[in-house]
XYZ file of C-alpha atoms in Angstrom:
275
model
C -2.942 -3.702 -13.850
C -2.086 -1.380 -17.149
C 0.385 -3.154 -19.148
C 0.651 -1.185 -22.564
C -2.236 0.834 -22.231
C -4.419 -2.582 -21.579
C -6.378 -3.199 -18.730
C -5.455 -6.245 -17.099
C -6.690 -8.080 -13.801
C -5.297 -10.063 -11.486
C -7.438 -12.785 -10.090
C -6.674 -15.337 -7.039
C -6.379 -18.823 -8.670
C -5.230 -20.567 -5.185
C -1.493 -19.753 -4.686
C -1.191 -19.204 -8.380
C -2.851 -15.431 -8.409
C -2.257 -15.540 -12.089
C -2.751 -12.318 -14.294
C -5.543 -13.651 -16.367
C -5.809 -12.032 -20.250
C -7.530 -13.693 -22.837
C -7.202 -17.314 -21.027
C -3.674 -16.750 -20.639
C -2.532 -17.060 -17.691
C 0.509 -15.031 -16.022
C 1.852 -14.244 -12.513
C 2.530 -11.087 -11.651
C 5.721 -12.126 -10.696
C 6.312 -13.542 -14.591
C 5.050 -10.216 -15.816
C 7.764 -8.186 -13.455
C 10.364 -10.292 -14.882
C 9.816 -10.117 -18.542
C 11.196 -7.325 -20.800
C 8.655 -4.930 -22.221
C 8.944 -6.645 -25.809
C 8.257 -10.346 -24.224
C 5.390 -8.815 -21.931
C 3.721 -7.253 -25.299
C 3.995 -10.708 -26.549
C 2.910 -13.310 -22.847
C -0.372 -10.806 -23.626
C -3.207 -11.373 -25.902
C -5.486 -7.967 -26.846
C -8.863 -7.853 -24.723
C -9.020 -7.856 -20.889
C -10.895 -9.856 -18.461
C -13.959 -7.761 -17.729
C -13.863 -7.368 -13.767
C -17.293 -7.879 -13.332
C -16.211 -10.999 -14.769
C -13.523 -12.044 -11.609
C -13.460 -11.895 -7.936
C -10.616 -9.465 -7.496
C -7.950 -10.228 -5.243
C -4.493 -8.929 -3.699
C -2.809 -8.154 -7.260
C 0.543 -9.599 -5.600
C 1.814 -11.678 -2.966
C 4.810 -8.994 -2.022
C 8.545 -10.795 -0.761
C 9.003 -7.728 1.396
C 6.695 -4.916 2.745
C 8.795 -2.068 3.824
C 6.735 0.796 4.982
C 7.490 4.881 6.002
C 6.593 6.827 8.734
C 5.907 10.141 8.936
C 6.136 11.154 4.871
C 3.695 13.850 4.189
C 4.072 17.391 5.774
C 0.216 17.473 6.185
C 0.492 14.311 8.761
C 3.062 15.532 10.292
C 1.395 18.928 11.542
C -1.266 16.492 12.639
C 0.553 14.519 14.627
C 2.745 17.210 16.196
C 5.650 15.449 15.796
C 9.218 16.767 14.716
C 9.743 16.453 10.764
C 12.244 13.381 10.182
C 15.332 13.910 9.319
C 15.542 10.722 7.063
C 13.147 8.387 5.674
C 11.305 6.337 9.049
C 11.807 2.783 7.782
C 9.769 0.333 9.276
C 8.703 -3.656 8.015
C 5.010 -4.628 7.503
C 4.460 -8.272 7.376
C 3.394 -10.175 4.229
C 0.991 -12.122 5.713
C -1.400 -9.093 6.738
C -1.953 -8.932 3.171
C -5.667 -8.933 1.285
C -7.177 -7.708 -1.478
C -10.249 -5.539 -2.227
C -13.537 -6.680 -0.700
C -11.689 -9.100 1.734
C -12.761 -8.132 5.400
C -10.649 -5.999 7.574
C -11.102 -8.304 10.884
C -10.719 -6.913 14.516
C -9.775 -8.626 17.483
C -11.134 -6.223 20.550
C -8.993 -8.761 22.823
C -5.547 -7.383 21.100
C -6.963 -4.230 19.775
C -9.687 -1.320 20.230
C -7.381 1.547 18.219
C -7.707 0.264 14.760
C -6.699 3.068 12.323
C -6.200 3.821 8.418
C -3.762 5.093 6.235
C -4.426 5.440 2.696
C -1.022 4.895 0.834
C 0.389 5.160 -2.751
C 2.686 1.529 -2.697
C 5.418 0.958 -5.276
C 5.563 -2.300 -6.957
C 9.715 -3.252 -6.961
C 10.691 -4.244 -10.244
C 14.133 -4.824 -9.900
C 17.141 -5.957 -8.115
C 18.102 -2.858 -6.794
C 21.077 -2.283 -4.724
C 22.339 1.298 -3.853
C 20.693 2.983 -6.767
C 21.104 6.960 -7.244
C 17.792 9.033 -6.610
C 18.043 9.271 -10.694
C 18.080 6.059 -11.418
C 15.127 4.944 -8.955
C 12.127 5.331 -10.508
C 13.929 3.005 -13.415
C 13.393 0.223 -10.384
C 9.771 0.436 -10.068
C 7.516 -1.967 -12.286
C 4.133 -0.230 -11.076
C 1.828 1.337 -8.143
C -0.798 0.048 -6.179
C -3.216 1.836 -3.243
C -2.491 0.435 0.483
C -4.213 1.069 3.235
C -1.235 0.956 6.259
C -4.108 -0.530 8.911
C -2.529 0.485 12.212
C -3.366 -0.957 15.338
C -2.056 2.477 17.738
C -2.831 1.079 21.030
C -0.694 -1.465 19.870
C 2.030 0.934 17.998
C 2.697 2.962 20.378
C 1.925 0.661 23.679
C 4.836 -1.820 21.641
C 7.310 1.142 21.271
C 8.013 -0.328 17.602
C 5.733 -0.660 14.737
C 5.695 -3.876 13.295
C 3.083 -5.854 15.637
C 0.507 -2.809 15.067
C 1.404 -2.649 11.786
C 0.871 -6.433 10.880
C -2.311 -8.288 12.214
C -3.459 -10.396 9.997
C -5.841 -8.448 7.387
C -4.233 -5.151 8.256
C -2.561 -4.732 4.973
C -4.804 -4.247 1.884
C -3.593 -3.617 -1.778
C -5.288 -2.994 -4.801
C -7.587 -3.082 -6.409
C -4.849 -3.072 -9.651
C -1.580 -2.646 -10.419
C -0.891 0.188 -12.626
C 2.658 0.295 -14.551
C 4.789 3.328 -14.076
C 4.662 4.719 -17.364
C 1.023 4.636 -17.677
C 0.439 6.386 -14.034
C 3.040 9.235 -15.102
C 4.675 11.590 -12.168
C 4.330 9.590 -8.809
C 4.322 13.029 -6.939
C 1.241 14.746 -8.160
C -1.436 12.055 -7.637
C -4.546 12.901 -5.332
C -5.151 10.518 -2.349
C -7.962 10.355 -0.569
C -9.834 7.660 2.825
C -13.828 7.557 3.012
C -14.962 6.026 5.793
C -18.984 4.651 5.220
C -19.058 7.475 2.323
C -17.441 10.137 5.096
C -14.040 11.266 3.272
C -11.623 11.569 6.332
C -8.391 12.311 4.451
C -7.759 14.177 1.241
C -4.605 14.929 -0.114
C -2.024 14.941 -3.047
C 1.361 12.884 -2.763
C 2.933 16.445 -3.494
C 2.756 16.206 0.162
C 5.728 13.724 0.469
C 8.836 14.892 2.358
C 10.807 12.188 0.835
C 9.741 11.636 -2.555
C 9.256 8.012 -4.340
C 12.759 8.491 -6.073
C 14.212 9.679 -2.438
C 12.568 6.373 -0.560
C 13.685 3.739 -2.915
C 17.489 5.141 -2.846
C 17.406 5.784 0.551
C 16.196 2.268 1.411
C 18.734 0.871 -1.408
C 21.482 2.357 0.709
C 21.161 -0.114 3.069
C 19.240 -3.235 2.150
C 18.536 -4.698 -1.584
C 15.259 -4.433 -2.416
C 14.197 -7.268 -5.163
C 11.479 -7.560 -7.706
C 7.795 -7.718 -6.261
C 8.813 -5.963 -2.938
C 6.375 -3.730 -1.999
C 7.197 0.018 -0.606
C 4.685 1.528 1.026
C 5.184 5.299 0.683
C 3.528 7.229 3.215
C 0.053 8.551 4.487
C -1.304 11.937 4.311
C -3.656 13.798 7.435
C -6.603 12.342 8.127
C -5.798 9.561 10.618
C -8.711 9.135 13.225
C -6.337 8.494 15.798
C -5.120 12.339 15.749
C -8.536 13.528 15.542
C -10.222 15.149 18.381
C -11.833 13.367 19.336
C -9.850 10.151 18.060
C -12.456 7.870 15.656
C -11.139 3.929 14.968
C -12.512 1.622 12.719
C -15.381 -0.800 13.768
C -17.282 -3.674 13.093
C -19.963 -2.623 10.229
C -17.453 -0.016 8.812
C -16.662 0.253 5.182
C -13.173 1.895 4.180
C -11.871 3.444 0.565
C -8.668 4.276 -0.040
C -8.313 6.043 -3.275
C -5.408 6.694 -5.384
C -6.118 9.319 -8.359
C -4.941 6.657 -11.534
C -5.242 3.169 -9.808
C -8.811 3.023 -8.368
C -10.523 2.508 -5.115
C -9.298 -0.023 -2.609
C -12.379 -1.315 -0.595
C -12.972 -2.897 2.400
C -15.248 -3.668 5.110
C -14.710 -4.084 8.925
C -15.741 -7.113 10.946
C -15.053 -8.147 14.389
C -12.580 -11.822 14.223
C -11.011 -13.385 16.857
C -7.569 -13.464 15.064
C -5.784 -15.682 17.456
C -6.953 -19.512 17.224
């Protein structure tokens, strides 16, 4: 996480996940809620070194809200008609992890398990039908996601959600990286490597509807409150519209890579996920 120009990291203390900087320790959640001035302040000079910390999920999102369909490049992939309006769907919070943490698959639910690199915006705000102008003014930082998609399950379901949301299917991180550090949301490079193979490579220039667009679009309709997560998008790439399709398996290792935030990474085991 960059919190005036300072590297900090956020480290899994049980359900604390405190931001850790100089000894002093902070939720991520404190940090959202604290003026610029007081955040200056809550944080001492000189970063945790992260070879010093086990890195995990730098937050514990209220709501995921995820979109469909948001960069013209996947969208001449997949064939599909270009959406009118933002494709709003809901990711659960408990298929969160953090870099390093295993990606597990179940072959008894799943044998289509797909990624989707993804820049994620960190709410920072109570936000409530805000203008396209105003929305950026919401967001307290960005992340990388990887959307983890289950499509036998996606598209067998005829909604999103169950595909969307296995448990370990939604990684974030490695950091979170405040707004006005990252700069323009819409010119960062994106890319997925897949055991060193890059399989998507792209710029969020690609975005139909913008990071300003999404937030006031989803504002319209529901209020979206500090430490939501939106998850913005992928770009082409997707093994499941290749030809032939490729899926994740066992003895895999996925990046996702957001130019500005760092290199998500995970690896892929096989888990029965139902107990």
């Amino acid at each position: 996480m960059e919190i005036d120009g300072t590297s900090h990291v956020a480290v899994g203390q049980g359900d604390s996940w405190a931001l850790v900087q100089g000894g002093v320790g902070l939720t991520l959640a404190d940090a959202i809620a604290l003026d610029p001035a007081e955040r200056a302040a809550a944080l001492a000079p000189g970063a945790l070194a992260p070879d010093s910390a086990v890195l995990r999920a730098p937050l514990r999102p209220g709501s995921v809200v995820a979109i469909g369909l948001n960069y013209l490049d996947h969208i001449r992939e997949t064939g599909l008609e270009r959406p009118e309006r933002p494709l709003v769907f809901a990711k659960l919070r408990s298929s969160i992890i953090g870099p390093d943490e295993p990606i597990r698959i179940d072959p008894a639910l799943t044998r289509q398990v797909d990624w989707e690199v993804e820049l994620a915006a960190v709410i920072g705000r109570r936000s409530r039908d805000v203008s396209v102008d105003e929305a950026l003014d919401a967001v307290f930082g960005y992340t990388v996601a990887n959307d983890i998609s289950a499509r036998d399950l996606q598209f067998s379901d005829g909604q999103w959600i169950r595909g969307k949301s296995l448990d370990t299917f939604g990684p974030i991180g490695p950091v979170v990286v405040t707004g006005d550090e990252l700069g323009d949301p819409q010119s960062l490079a994106l890319r997925t490597r897949v055991n060193d193979d890059t399989v998507q490579d792209s710029s969020t220039a690609e975005m139909l509807f913008g990071v300003a667009e999404l937030i006031a679009f989803c504002s319209r309709s529901f209020t979206l409150e500090p430490g939501d997560l939106l998850l913005t998008g992928t770009p082409w790439g997707c093994g499941g519209f290749m030809s032939p399709p490729r899926f994740l398996a066992p003895g895999d290792v996925v990046e996702a890579e957001v130019a500005g935030i760092g290199i998500l990474r995970n690896p892929v085991l096989a888990s029965s996920l139902c107990r």
